[in-house]
Every structure is written in structure tokens, then in C-alpha cells.
Amino acid sequence: MDSKSTTYITAAVVTIAAGLAVYAVYFDYKRRNDVEFRKKLKKEKKRVQKAVAESKQSELADSTSEITPASLREVLKQVREEPGPQSPEEKEQYFMNQVSIGEQLAAQGPKFYLPAATAFFRALRVYPAPVELIVIYEKTIIPPVFKLIMELSQLDVSNPTSPHFDTTSLDGQDTSPIRGPPSEASSQEWDKVTDPAGGISLGGERKDGRGIAVKYRIEAYFDNFPPKGKNVSVVIREVTPGQGNRHILVADKDFAAGEVIYKEFPVVTALDPDLQEKETHCDQCLRPIQAGMSIQASPESSPLKLSYCSKACMLASKSQHHSLLFTLDPALPPEIPSAPATPELQEARREAQAKLAEHITKERRLVPLLVARFIARQVAFETQKLAQATAPGTTFAAPEADYTDSDNKSEKYVLADHIERLRYLETVPNKDEFKLLRDVLAAALPGLEEFISDDKYATLCGKMAYNAFGVCFGGGRDDRPVPDARPENIEKTRTPYGTQRQIGSALYTVSSYLTHSCQPSARPSFSSGTSEISIIANKDIKKGDVLTVAFVDVAQHPDETVIECRRRRRFELARGWRFSCNCERCVEEAATMTAAEKSSAPEDQKDESKVESSVDKYTMAPKDDVE
Ligand SMILES: *[C@@H]1O[C@H](CO)[C@@H](O)[C@H](O)[C@H]1NC(C)=O
Ligand SMILES: *[C@@H]1O[C@H](CO)[C@@H](O)[C@H](O)[C@H]1NC(C)=O
Ligand SMILES: [Zn+2]
Ligand SMILES: [Zn+2]
């Protein structure tokens, strides 16, 4: 399979995980608690069984059951003429029924592939996020049925309710761009098109076997990201000769030294553990708490004691992640009917949360908290979307402080789309730690834990570790406790002041594409007084120039020689991000090193070679999606 398409398809899978889980959980609640729903399911099952029996009888008479283009068109015509469900409730019910029918039919053998595909296709037509659903289908439905669904979708072109599939005749104009993963069969025939901006689009043409020439184009993610108006683009370049292509950030226009290039809100943040109980900083926006602010505390029952600068921040934290992770509040919005939790279940939930909180506090690492919050945030987003579908008219106005770009419901991509594409450090899954989180998720929404494996967890940890920035105000602080972990286990965040001076960690989508240089063209600043990051030009920048920041403290300290400074920062980079810096400054400084300097300190010499060997060891890491 074309590797680009593979990337594309897997890219959307995490996204779905949360959404699908919620559906599954909801379905399960309904089945257990809603008599009507159960009856309906039973009736559907009977209907399917009857249809199956009937058609088995006629099987002999009808031995040529080949699926022809005509039969597909016939099916399509029929489906289009059916009165579809109208209200969101009806749509949801219809969706559930059709998926359930499709599953049962598909299990009956090839004879039932077309009816099965028809049912899945019906579900697809009413699903609010058809592209996401196709990805779920692609992973969960047997290939012949999936292929039929895709063919039906592709035939269904003139239907305005299927905007995600756009097929035009070969000589026709490619109309509005679409975003939809191809079926496995067709993806092999997709051409790679490199667009002028350096982004890669997937697109191509193929004959569909029935003489209908179909043209596709998948809108490349990087056509839409970073959002317009951020003044930057992601392009693919070989930054270091011989090290392969990767995604990097370039300026979209000229900037003078000192100018703000763009600002960005984080996707997820975590305050340093030593500050969590101190009421010095807001746990949500990381703002220093000052006299006069209406300090809010997390609920008494919460095992992590957190403070917020305002009610808005408290509510944002609650709705994004805190409620799911560290409270006994129902995990589903009230619009979604669910069984009341029994005291036993509540106790189990409390216990799981206490254990996770204890681990986070004891370990003094922020990555596990960032990952837990990231997952919780996805779940919260999906449940709210579902509640909206269930109870139309309900609006989930984001609380004032809930301001990340990713929460914009009209955004094309969800959080996971962004995160899925980020580079990460390969790490060994920490199974014990994963279990703590898994237990918390399972206790909140039974079934949810099925959607995250320890490998996936390790990848998410690797993404946070590689991409998180250290939030430092005014040059950072001096009183951060020195971690007692082994040096290679100490967390590192991107900050030119050094992680040891930060007050917390934060993950950003656009800024994750900033690359390191020891002579950076830009710098992060938190001049808004919160975790909102501003990227500021260090020098005059021309349109198309690569934007770099320093991941570590690259300034030469008074007690350091040029060579010592070089060694220190390269060592930190190798430890934190596993690469050997080949920036201009590093190369120039190496040229000035005398033979004596190179061999003067055997211990350091060893260090330097350790840097190189640790880099060698990870030539494949950090992982990127560009080959
Ligand atoms: C983009 O740059 C302009 C100045 O050239 C600035 O006014 C604008 O705020 C920038 N956009 C963002 C998102 O920061
Ligand atoms: C959400 O995104 C759309 C399209 O990108 C934009 O027009 C709209 O202003 C955004 N809304 C908010 C609240 O940011
Ligand atoms: Zn705040
Ligand atoms: Zn360097």
C-alpha cells in the first residue's frame, strides 16, 4: 500500500478512537437500560435473520449473484429514494440500526455483502463526520464489503449530502477539494503530487472497472494547516543533509527583528508539580495568580489539588479534562441517557483516580499528565458533539478561557488529526503507568479503555516529550526543585531558558513544527502572561525562511568556553531530542576546535562520542511522517 496513504489513513484513527468509543459506550448503555431500544434491536435481528433465510433458499436459483455496476446503481437509486431520518434522534437511531444490520449481514457470507454494504452506506449518509466513519469502516469491516461501500459512495456524487466525495469525469474540472481516504485497492493507484508550497497532496485517477473514470483528490492536511493568518507554513525539506526530509515551519512573509510572527494557544498544559498545590499559578492558563484574582480551587474530592486564576479557567479545566480524570461527575453530558453510577462503581473510580494522582505527584513528571489530559480532552469533545446531536439546540459555548483553536467546531480537523502528525520519541511503553490511566478511563466510561493500547500510550508520551515547550515568564524562575531522576530520565521541554527554569509544560500544534538551531531565527515568549505562546523574530526574516528556536539554553555562560557551551547544549539536545545538532554555529565552532581541545578531556571526549552514539542509536527516531 502506498505509504503516504497509509500515513493518511492511520492519521485519522486516533481521532476516531474517542468518538467510536463514545458511540460504543452509548450503544451499550442504551442496550442495557432502554427497553424500547432493546425491543427494536431484537426486531431488527429477526428481520435480518428472516432475510438471510429467504435468500439462502433462493440461492440455488440465483447462482449468478455477481455485483454489477447496474446493481450498484439500482441500490443507490433505492437508497436515495428512501425517506431518510429527519431529526437528530431519528438519525442516530437509524445510524445505530444500519450499522448493526450491516454487521450482521456481513457475517453471513459473500451473498450478503451488497445488502451489508448498503446498510453501512445508509449509516454513512447520516453520519455527521463521514470521513471519520470511513476510516472506522476501513479498520473494522471486511475488505470486500468496504470496497462496495466505497463504490456506492463514489457513485453517490451528485448528492449534495455527500460533499466528501467528489468525482468528475477525466476531462472535467476538478472541483472543490475533498478529503477522504481511498480504499486500499484504489490507493495503490494514487499519484503523489507535490504542490508548489512543498506540501504533499494525494490524488489521482483510476478507472473504476466499469469504464467510469473517476478522479480524486485528497486535500492535504498541510493545505489547511497551519490556519491561514498564522503567517507561517509547514513545508517538507531536508534540513540536515543526509538526514531525510521532514516537516518544518517557514515564514509566509517578511518580518523585522523583534516582530511577533504569530501567537498560539496550547492544546494541553500542565503546571510543574511543585507549583500545583501552591496557589501561585493557574493550572489551566498557567498565569501567575495575583492579588485580586478570584482564585478557584478544584473540588474537595479531587485527588489533585489545583488552583485557577478565574472561574472561566476552572470551568474550562473541568470541561476539558478534569471532570473525567479527577472527579466523580458523570462522564457523559446529561443529554445522553446513562445508568446512574452505583456506589461501588463510584468507589472504584475514586480509587483509580487517587492512584493515578499519586503516581503523577510522586514521579514529578508532566508527560503522563499531559497525555491523560489530551485523551480526556478528546473524549470530552466527542461526548459534547454526541450530546449536541442527541439534544439539538444545546450549545456548548466554550467557556471564556477555553480558547484553543482546536475547539473551534467548524475546524476541519480535530485534536487527534494534529497530534497524529507530530514527530515523537520512541519510548518503551511504561505498562504500569499506562494501567493507571487505563483504569481511570475504564472507571469513567466503561469500554473507553479498549481504544488505547500501551503502544499508543507510549507514542503519545513520545509526542509530548518531543514537542512540549517549557512555559517561562520573564526569563524563568530559580526555585524549581532539581529532579532527582537519572539525567536521561529527566524531562526536557523546549525553552531557551532551560527546562529547569520553567513553571509548566504546554503542547502547541503549529509550534511543534519549529526546529532547533543554536543560532535561532526566532524565540518563544509568553508576553500575554499566560501559556499563549508568541513566536518573535530574532532577526530580520524573509518570506520562505526557516523558523527555528532554541530547544535548550544556547547562550554561552560566563564560566564556559565556546567549546564547553557547544558540548553542553549538544549533549542536552541529544538527551532530550536524540539528534546531533548540525546547525551553522555548531559546524563553525567545531572548525575552530584545536586538536588539543578535541583530545584535552578524555571524560568529555567520551561524552561527545556518547552524544554521537546515542544519536546513532536513534537514527530512526524521532519518528516523522515524512520519508
Ligand atoms: C501576522 O503578522 C501580522 C504582522 O505582519 C500581525 O499583525 C498578525 O497578528 C500576525 N498573525 C498572528 C496570528 O499573529
Ligand atoms: C472557527 O473557524 C472558522 C473557519 O476557520 C472561522 O471562520 C471562525 O471565525 C472560527 N471561530 C472562532 C470562534 O474562532
Ligand atoms: Zn487561568
Ligand atoms: Zn547547533
XYZ file of C-alpha atoms and ligand atoms in Angstrom:
657
model
C 0.000 0.000 0.000
C 1.186 3.452 -0.809
C 2.961 4.638 2.267
C 1.569 8.152 2.063
C -1.938 6.852 2.018
C -1.133 4.616 4.900
C 0.026 7.585 6.831
C -3.058 9.447 5.918
C -5.368 6.698 6.962
C -3.684 5.912 10.218
C -3.614 9.613 10.845
C -7.298 9.686 11.422
C -7.534 6.588 13.503
C -6.760 8.003 16.895
C -9.299 10.668 16.197
C -11.896 8.112 15.857
C -10.906 6.158 18.863
C -12.606 8.553 21.198
C -15.618 9.116 19.006
C -16.193 5.478 18.360
C -15.721 4.624 21.961
C -18.393 7.059 22.903
C -20.747 5.556 20.418
C -19.965 2.118 21.697
C -20.467 3.182 25.259
C -23.679 4.940 24.442
C -24.913 1.976 22.498
C -24.146 -0.238 25.405
C -25.957 1.972 27.887
C -28.957 2.086 25.647
C -28.995 -1.632 25.209
C -28.857 -2.209 28.894
C -31.204 0.490 30.016
C -33.663 1.275 27.282
C -36.400 -1.301 26.874
C -37.635 0.223 23.633
C -34.182 0.237 22.180
C -33.730 -3.401 23.104
C -37.009 -4.349 21.509
C -36.073 -2.568 18.360
C -32.735 -4.291 18.168
C -34.426 -7.620 18.627
C -36.869 -6.852 15.869
C -34.055 -5.824 13.567
C -32.244 -9.005 14.323
C -35.267 -11.068 13.452
C -35.731 -9.166 10.258
C -32.158 -9.823 9.264
C -32.445 -13.484 10.105
C -35.569 -13.757 8.023
C -33.983 -12.040 5.075
C -30.981 -14.284 5.394
C -33.107 -17.418 5.472
C -35.121 -16.310 2.479
C -32.164 -15.511 0.429
C -30.428 -18.723 1.324
C -33.384 -20.547 -0.126
C -33.244 -18.683 -3.354
C -29.507 -19.037 -3.556
C -29.604 -22.072 -5.801
C -31.936 -20.484 -8.272
C -29.873 -17.355 -8.355
C -26.350 -18.638 -8.745
C -25.041 -15.695 -10.681
C -25.085 -13.147 -7.947
C -22.328 -11.041 -9.441
C -22.474 -7.423 -8.388
C -22.713 -5.312 -11.472
C -22.486 -1.550 -11.899
C -26.180 -1.696 -12.687
C -26.967 -3.386 -9.399
C -24.940 -0.793 -7.541
C -26.760 1.995 -9.291
C -30.035 0.307 -8.531
C -29.128 0.147 -4.842
C -28.096 3.746 -4.866
C -31.312 4.829 -6.501
C -33.280 2.905 -3.925
C -31.383 4.377 -1.003
C -31.757 7.870 -2.341
C -35.462 7.462 -2.680
C -35.922 6.172 0.823
C -37.294 8.737 3.224
C -34.283 9.354 5.421
C -34.451 10.061 9.131
C -35.046 13.721 9.924
C -34.427 14.697 13.498
C -31.057 14.129 15.121
C -32.626 11.458 17.349
C -34.004 9.632 14.363
C -30.709 9.930 12.588
C -28.851 8.478 15.485
C -31.260 5.616 15.887
C -31.101 4.985 12.169
C -27.336 5.064 12.230
C -27.192 2.528 15.032
C -29.667 0.243 13.349
C -27.991 0.324 9.990
C -24.551 -0.355 11.408
C -25.957 -3.227 13.407
C -27.751 -4.658 10.362
C -24.645 -4.230 8.252
C -22.557 -6.109 10.771
C -24.968 -8.988 10.950
C -25.321 -9.252 7.188
C -21.616 -9.059 6.505
C -21.151 -12.036 8.784
C -23.453 -14.149 6.619
C -21.057 -14.540 3.715
C -20.466 -13.124 0.230
C -24.093 -13.403 -0.741
C -24.864 -10.678 1.757
C -22.042 -8.338 1.025
C -24.114 -5.986 -1.061
C -27.004 -5.711 1.407
C -24.429 -5.307 4.173
C -22.633 -2.573 2.252
C -25.984 -0.921 1.598
C -26.740 -0.786 5.299
C -23.300 0.648 6.093
C -23.751 3.109 3.268
C -27.078 4.248 4.710
C -25.383 4.815 8.045
C -22.633 6.742 6.312
C -25.091 9.081 4.685
C -26.456 10.280 8.001
C -23.247 10.325 9.987
C -22.126 13.870 10.731
C -18.473 13.087 10.084
C -18.468 10.734 7.080
C -14.748 10.807 6.554
C -14.101 9.730 10.083
C -16.612 6.982 9.704
C -14.965 5.698 6.553
C -11.777 5.340 8.480
C -13.593 3.333 11.109
C -15.144 1.225 8.402
C -11.806 0.714 6.772
C -10.479 -0.712 10.012
C -13.465 -2.737 11.053
C -15.293 -4.018 8.006
C -14.064 -6.869 5.837
C -12.424 -5.596 2.642
C -14.984 -6.798 0.047
C -17.804 -5.070 1.899
C -15.730 -1.981 2.497
C -14.929 -1.842 -1.214
C -18.624 -1.912 -2.046
C -19.339 0.894 0.401
C -16.664 2.965 -1.267
C -18.087 2.242 -4.682
C -21.533 3.264 -3.555
C -20.125 6.447 -2.075
C -18.304 7.220 -5.266
C -21.431 6.739 -7.323
C -23.300 8.957 -4.961
C -21.686 12.043 -6.361
C -24.461 14.299 -7.382
C -25.927 14.090 -3.936
C -25.274 17.272 -2.067
C -25.378 15.490 1.253
C -22.201 13.634 0.370
C -19.833 16.518 -0.053
C -16.816 14.476 0.821
C -16.705 12.556 -2.374
C -16.110 14.402 -5.492
C -15.767 12.586 -8.728
C -15.563 14.273 -12.039
C -15.048 12.918 -15.477
C -11.450 12.864 -16.559
C -11.763 15.806 -18.843
C -13.862 17.709 -16.360
C -12.542 20.181 -13.897
C -11.537 19.008 -10.518
C -13.998 20.847 -8.373
C -13.846 21.622 -4.724
C -11.134 19.764 -2.899
C -12.145 16.777 -0.925
C -10.789 14.974 1.999
C -11.368 11.292 2.084
C -9.138 8.298 2.357
C -9.218 5.887 -0.545
C -9.990 2.253 -0.249
C -6.981 0.032 -0.077
C -7.449 -1.133 -3.648
C -7.589 2.288 -5.148
C -4.886 3.848 -3.044
C -2.205 1.966 -4.924
C -3.112 3.885 -7.989
C -2.930 7.258 -6.413
C -0.368 9.602 -7.732
C 1.653 11.677 -5.441
C 1.508 15.313 -6.297
C 3.917 17.675 -4.736
C 2.439 21.084 -4.565
C 4.481 24.244 -5.046
C 4.408 25.027 -1.350
C 6.172 21.757 -0.738
C 3.212 20.055 0.860
C 2.163 16.736 -0.488
C -1.268 16.152 -1.843
C -2.663 12.785 -2.547
C -4.676 12.478 -5.623
C -5.025 10.531 -8.767
C -7.221 8.935 -11.269
C -8.418 5.477 -11.878
C -10.912 3.615 -13.931
C -13.417 2.068 -11.658
C -13.624 -1.112 -13.671
C -16.856 -0.167 -15.272
C -15.489 2.396 -17.602
C -16.288 5.303 -15.360
C -13.204 7.370 -14.988
C -13.021 8.786 -11.550
C -10.740 11.480 -10.375
C -9.950 12.013 -6.775
C -8.058 14.432 -4.785
C -7.398 14.274 -1.135
C -6.948 17.633 0.291
C -3.630 17.552 2.000
C -3.673 18.336 5.661
C -0.906 20.841 5.226
C -3.022 22.767 2.727
C -5.176 23.760 5.680
C -2.688 23.738 8.462
C -1.370 25.972 9.895
C -4.559 28.016 9.613
C -4.412 30.980 7.292
C -3.425 34.119 9.088
C -0.829 32.440 11.277
C 1.822 33.866 8.957
C 3.616 30.534 8.621
C 3.504 27.366 6.507
C 4.682 23.844 7.026
C 6.874 22.588 4.208
C 8.917 19.491 3.645
C 12.657 19.954 3.452
C 15.835 18.186 4.135
C 17.115 20.276 6.994
C 20.330 18.391 7.557
C 21.947 16.810 4.535
C 21.590 13.069 4.576
C 19.033 13.020 7.361
C 15.977 12.869 5.178
C 13.021 15.125 4.683
C 10.891 16.439 7.444
C 8.185 18.945 8.074
C 9.425 22.350 9.101
C 7.970 25.771 9.608
C 8.731 28.687 7.266
C 7.636 32.316 7.274
C 4.854 33.327 4.901
C 6.064 36.910 4.756
C 8.857 39.203 5.823
C 9.343 40.099 9.462
C 11.620 42.625 11.077
C 13.675 41.654 14.103
C 11.528 41.885 17.234
C 8.216 41.468 15.422
C 5.686 38.875 16.549
C 5.382 36.242 13.823
C 2.370 34.514 15.315
C 0.693 33.662 18.596
C -0.800 30.362 19.552
C -2.797 28.845 22.399
C -1.790 25.455 23.737
C -3.717 22.255 23.233
C -2.864 20.991 26.652
C -0.858 22.295 29.584
C 0.419 21.055 32.921
C 1.767 23.089 35.776
C 5.006 21.926 37.384
C 4.255 19.504 40.237
C 5.854 21.678 42.915
C 3.507 24.529 42.000
C 0.308 22.547 41.798
C -0.681 22.998 45.413
C 0.900 26.385 45.960
C -1.786 28.645 44.517
C 0.911 30.621 42.715
C -0.172 29.799 39.165
C -3.381 28.933 37.400
C -3.439 25.287 36.490
C -5.332 25.960 33.291
C -3.739 29.022 31.687
C -0.543 28.943 33.805
C -0.953 32.650 34.587
C 0.704 33.774 37.827
C -2.045 34.252 40.382
C -2.101 37.749 41.770
C -3.965 39.578 44.482
C -7.451 40.468 43.346
C -7.933 37.433 41.169
C -10.866 35.271 42.109
C -8.957 32.145 42.943
C -10.899 28.955 42.446
C -9.846 25.604 43.746
C -10.526 22.190 42.336
C -13.301 20.318 44.171
C -12.567 18.934 47.643
C -12.863 15.394 46.355
C -10.305 15.842 43.595
C -7.125 13.908 44.372
C -5.032 16.525 42.550
C -5.225 19.875 44.286
C -5.288 22.575 41.666
C -5.947 26.311 41.656
C -7.299 28.529 38.953
C -6.992 32.238 38.285
C -10.672 32.613 37.475
C -13.954 30.856 37.275
C -13.568 30.671 33.486
C -10.313 28.747 33.817
C -11.820 26.444 36.410
C -14.755 25.658 34.124
C -12.509 25.185 31.107
C -10.318 22.768 33.011
C -13.344 20.906 34.247
C -14.969 20.522 30.863
C -11.778 19.706 29.004
C -10.305 17.055 31.218
C -10.502 17.457 34.965
C -14.044 16.250 35.336
C -13.344 12.999 33.520
C -9.966 12.337 35.092
C -10.264 13.502 38.665
C -13.883 13.907 39.712
C -16.853 11.624 40.193
C -19.029 13.726 37.899
C -20.863 11.739 35.231
C -18.597 11.287 32.238
C -21.409 11.745 29.756
C -23.313 15.002 29.377
C -26.811 14.942 30.888
C -28.341 14.919 27.396
C -27.073 11.406 26.930
C -29.076 8.985 28.989
C -26.929 6.765 31.111
C -27.337 4.478 34.066
C -26.671 6.147 37.412
C -23.399 5.012 38.867
C -23.651 2.640 41.773
C -21.738 3.415 44.981
C -19.392 0.528 44.179
C -18.583 1.944 40.751
C -18.048 5.382 42.238
C -15.697 3.948 44.820
C -13.735 2.108 42.127
C -13.498 5.306 40.142
C -12.308 7.299 43.129
C -9.672 4.718 43.860
C -8.364 4.606 40.281
C -8.125 8.398 40.243
C -6.331 8.526 43.572
C -3.732 6.057 42.297
C -3.084 7.988 39.109
C -2.849 11.276 41.008
C -0.426 9.744 43.483
C 1.748 8.468 40.668
C 1.813 11.840 38.926
C 2.646 13.686 42.124
C 5.322 11.234 43.159
C 7.008 10.901 39.766
C 7.194 14.644 39.229
C 6.904 14.162 35.501
C 4.497 16.150 33.387
C 4.243 13.902 30.355
C 1.781 11.430 31.938
C -0.474 14.307 32.945
C -0.261 15.898 29.506
C -1.208 12.604 27.881
C -4.071 11.931 30.293
C -5.424 15.403 29.686
C -5.044 15.098 25.973
C -7.047 11.877 25.899
C -9.667 13.254 28.269
C -9.989 16.316 26.139
C -10.704 14.276 23.043
C -13.310 12.290 24.881
C -14.925 15.439 26.231
C -15.035 16.893 22.759
C -16.632 13.779 21.318
C -19.208 13.397 24.059
C -20.208 17.007 23.645
C -20.580 16.515 19.930
C -22.710 13.489 20.585
C -24.817 15.327 23.132
C -25.343 18.051 20.604
C -26.599 15.510 18.116
C -28.833 13.987 20.774
C -30.280 17.215 22.064
C -30.438 19.742 19.265
C -30.399 23.311 20.354
C -27.990 22.612 23.157
C -24.951 24.683 22.621
C -21.687 24.066 24.264
C -20.368 27.534 24.280
C -16.761 27.216 25.143
C -16.054 28.893 28.463
C -14.173 32.112 28.109
C -10.811 30.607 28.813
C -11.403 27.600 26.643
C -9.806 29.243 23.757
C -7.708 26.828 21.800
C -8.057 26.814 18.059
C -8.776 23.118 18.116
C -12.046 23.645 19.915
C -13.491 25.571 17.019
C -16.236 23.244 15.888
C -16.026 24.476 12.343
C -12.402 23.449 12.199
C -11.732 20.778 9.629
C -9.551 18.778 11.904
C -9.879 17.560 15.420
C -7.159 17.486 18.002
C -6.027 13.996 17.135
C -5.534 14.934 13.490
C -2.982 17.446 14.645
C -1.259 15.265 17.174
C -1.116 12.258 14.917
C 1.234 14.043 12.554
C 3.764 15.196 15.105
C 7.200 13.707 15.462
C 7.822 11.707 18.579
C 10.471 9.991 20.570
C 10.253 6.272 20.594
C 9.890 5.158 24.156
C 9.403 1.877 25.859
C 5.785 1.606 26.962
C 5.508 2.120 30.690
C 2.923 -0.559 31.272
C 2.330 0.205 34.934
C 1.785 3.853 34.283
C -0.468 3.052 31.368
C -2.553 0.788 33.533
C -3.194 3.604 35.996
C -4.607 5.781 33.252
C -6.477 2.911 31.695
C -8.191 2.190 34.981
C -9.262 5.800 35.329
C -10.736 5.821 31.829
C -12.454 2.489 32.302
C -13.999 3.622 35.565
C -15.316 6.785 33.952
C -16.657 5.301 30.735
C -16.558 1.527 30.590
C -15.286 0.467 27.191
C -13.161 3.508 26.626
C -10.042 1.721 27.747
C -10.340 -0.582 24.741
C -9.356 2.251 22.496
C -5.923 2.887 23.787
C -3.132 0.356 23.911
C 0.133 0.606 25.766
C 1.903 1.172 22.447
C -0.383 4.027 21.619
C 0.165 5.400 25.079
C 3.919 5.212 24.603
C 3.615 7.054 21.300
C 1.557 9.800 22.888
C 4.126 10.127 25.658
C 6.822 10.326 22.976
C 4.912 13.100 21.239
C 4.535 15.140 24.400
C 8.198 14.600 25.253
C 9.416 15.683 21.847
C 7.109 18.641 21.268
C 6.231 20.241 24.605
C 7.501 23.731 25.311
C 8.562 24.973 28.704
C 6.483 27.937 29.814
C 8.730 30.583 31.363
C 7.747 34.080 32.373
C 10.336 36.841 32.292
C 13.319 34.563 31.830
C 12.070 31.869 34.126
C 12.434 31.049 37.806
C 15.317 29.935 40.010
C 13.490 27.863 42.578
C 12.433 24.837 40.590
C 13.347 21.742 42.595
C 16.176 19.811 40.978
C 14.800 16.491 39.806
C 16.434 13.505 41.431
C 15.853 11.172 38.490
C 18.767 9.902 36.431
C 19.814 12.540 33.879
C 18.485 10.581 30.935
C 15.092 10.315 32.636
C 14.720 13.985 33.420
C 12.053 15.532 31.275
C 13.121 18.177 28.844
C 10.936 20.807 27.280
C 11.721 23.247 24.510
C 12.797 26.504 26.049
C 15.828 28.741 25.529
C 15.913 29.328 29.291
C 16.279 25.657 30.108
C 13.607 23.350 31.461
C 14.959 23.951 34.957
C 13.530 27.491 34.807
C 10.030 26.716 33.591
C 6.787 26.807 35.556
C 4.974 24.268 33.404
C 4.794 22.459 30.081
C 2.489 23.069 27.159
C 1.887 21.495 23.799
C 1.114 23.591 20.718
C 0.177 22.417 17.265
C 1.858 24.944 14.958
C 4.871 25.497 17.183
C 5.605 21.790 17.246
C 6.956 22.248 13.720
C 9.583 24.740 14.843
C 13.010 23.198 14.525
C 16.030 23.737 16.712
C 19.036 25.867 15.982
C 21.793 27.024 18.327
C 21.551 30.332 16.453
C 17.775 30.524 16.210
C 15.894 32.888 13.930
C 13.033 33.211 16.417
C 12.238 32.773 20.081
C 9.220 31.822 22.149
C 7.794 34.386 24.521
C 4.888 34.324 26.919
C 4.256 38.028 26.866
C 0.495 37.611 27.215
C 1.169 36.461 30.754
C -0.393 33.059 30.106
C 0.567 29.889 28.279
C -0.285 31.557 24.994
C 2.992 31.418 23.092
C 4.285 34.246 20.911
C 6.958 33.481 18.371
C 9.175 36.506 17.918
C 11.716 37.191 15.186
C 15.295 37.321 16.493
C 16.487 38.934 13.283
C 15.029 40.104 10.006
C 13.247 37.204 8.416
C 12.369 36.882 4.740
C 9.378 35.103 3.314
C 10.259 31.422 2.941
C 12.962 31.440 5.638
C 13.013 28.532 8.035
C 11.845 29.434 11.528
C 14.000 27.994 14.251
C 14.038 28.339 18.019
C 16.460 27.093 20.631
C 15.179 23.991 22.402
C 17.816 24.430 25.084
C 19.810 27.227 26.655
C 22.294 28.016 23.881
C 23.822 31.106 25.489
C 27.446 30.835 26.478
C 27.593 31.111 30.280
C 30.330 33.233 31.919
C 32.044 30.123 33.266
C 32.079 28.328 29.918
C 34.383 28.332 26.945
C 32.905 28.236 23.467
C 33.663 24.565 23.277
C 32.141 23.798 26.676
C 28.974 25.626 25.735
C 28.848 23.722 22.476
C 29.285 20.435 24.249
C 26.698 21.223 26.908
C 23.919 22.180 24.523
C 24.617 19.344 22.104
C 24.543 16.962 24.979
C 21.185 18.279 26.135
C 19.796 18.067 22.626
C 20.931 14.500 22.233
C 19.428 13.566 25.589
C 16.168 15.372 25.113
C 15.532 15.069 21.396
C 18.041 12.495 20.232
C 19.716 14.342 17.469
C 23.144 15.638 16.834
C 22.907 19.328 16.048
C 24.428 20.326 12.740
C 23.413 23.955 12.797
C 25.763 26.549 11.330
C 27.012 27.571 14.734
C 27.822 24.016 15.760
C 29.646 23.403 12.492
C 31.600 26.670 12.665
C 32.602 26.125 16.260
C 33.757 22.625 15.503
C 36.048 24.026 12.829
C 37.745 26.244 15.394
C 38.370 23.408 17.815
C 42.051 22.696 18.108
C 43.390 19.209 18.226
C 44.261 19.877 21.849
C 40.682 20.826 22.653
C 39.415 17.768 20.901
C 41.585 15.473 22.969
C 42.110 17.502 26.154
C 39.448 15.962 28.320
C 39.078 12.234 27.922
C 35.931 12.279 30.019
C 34.308 14.935 27.881
C 35.579 13.296 24.775
C 33.687 10.261 25.888
C 30.622 12.396 26.427
C 30.810 13.827 22.974
C 31.101 10.385 21.439
C 28.255 9.291 23.665
C 26.195 12.044 22.119
C 27.013 10.780 18.683
C 26.391 7.164 19.553
C 23.134 7.918 21.282
C 22.149 9.735 18.135
C 23.233 6.820 16.012
C 21.219 4.511 18.128
C 18.160 6.527 17.325
C 18.715 7.224 13.680
C 15.125 6.268 13.144
C 13.923 8.429 15.944
C 12.411 10.873 16.349
C 9.787 9.478 14.089
C 8.234 11.609 11.467
C 5.633 11.009 8.858
C 7.862 12.044 6.003
C 10.221 9.589 4.489
C 0.749 38.018 11.317
O 1.591 39.131 11.141
C 0.977 40.395 11.272
C 2.021 41.456 11.071
O 2.710 41.255 9.892
C 0.332 40.547 12.632
O -0.387 41.750 12.711
C -0.607 39.398 12.888
O -1.122 39.477 14.178
C 0.136 38.083 12.701
N -0.756 36.964 12.920
C -0.782 36.266 14.041
C -1.723 35.123 14.090
O -0.074 36.526 14.991
C -13.634 28.972 13.532
O -13.046 28.695 12.281
C -13.698 29.297 11.181
C -13.057 28.787 9.909
O -11.703 28.549 10.063
C -13.609 30.828 11.340
O -14.270 31.452 10.262
C -14.256 31.231 12.641
O -14.100 32.598 12.849
C -13.622 30.470 13.809
N -14.377 30.753 15.017
C -13.782 31.051 16.153
C -14.686 31.270 17.321
O -12.575 31.134 16.262
Zn -6.255 30.864 34.359
Zn 23.726 23.595 16.990
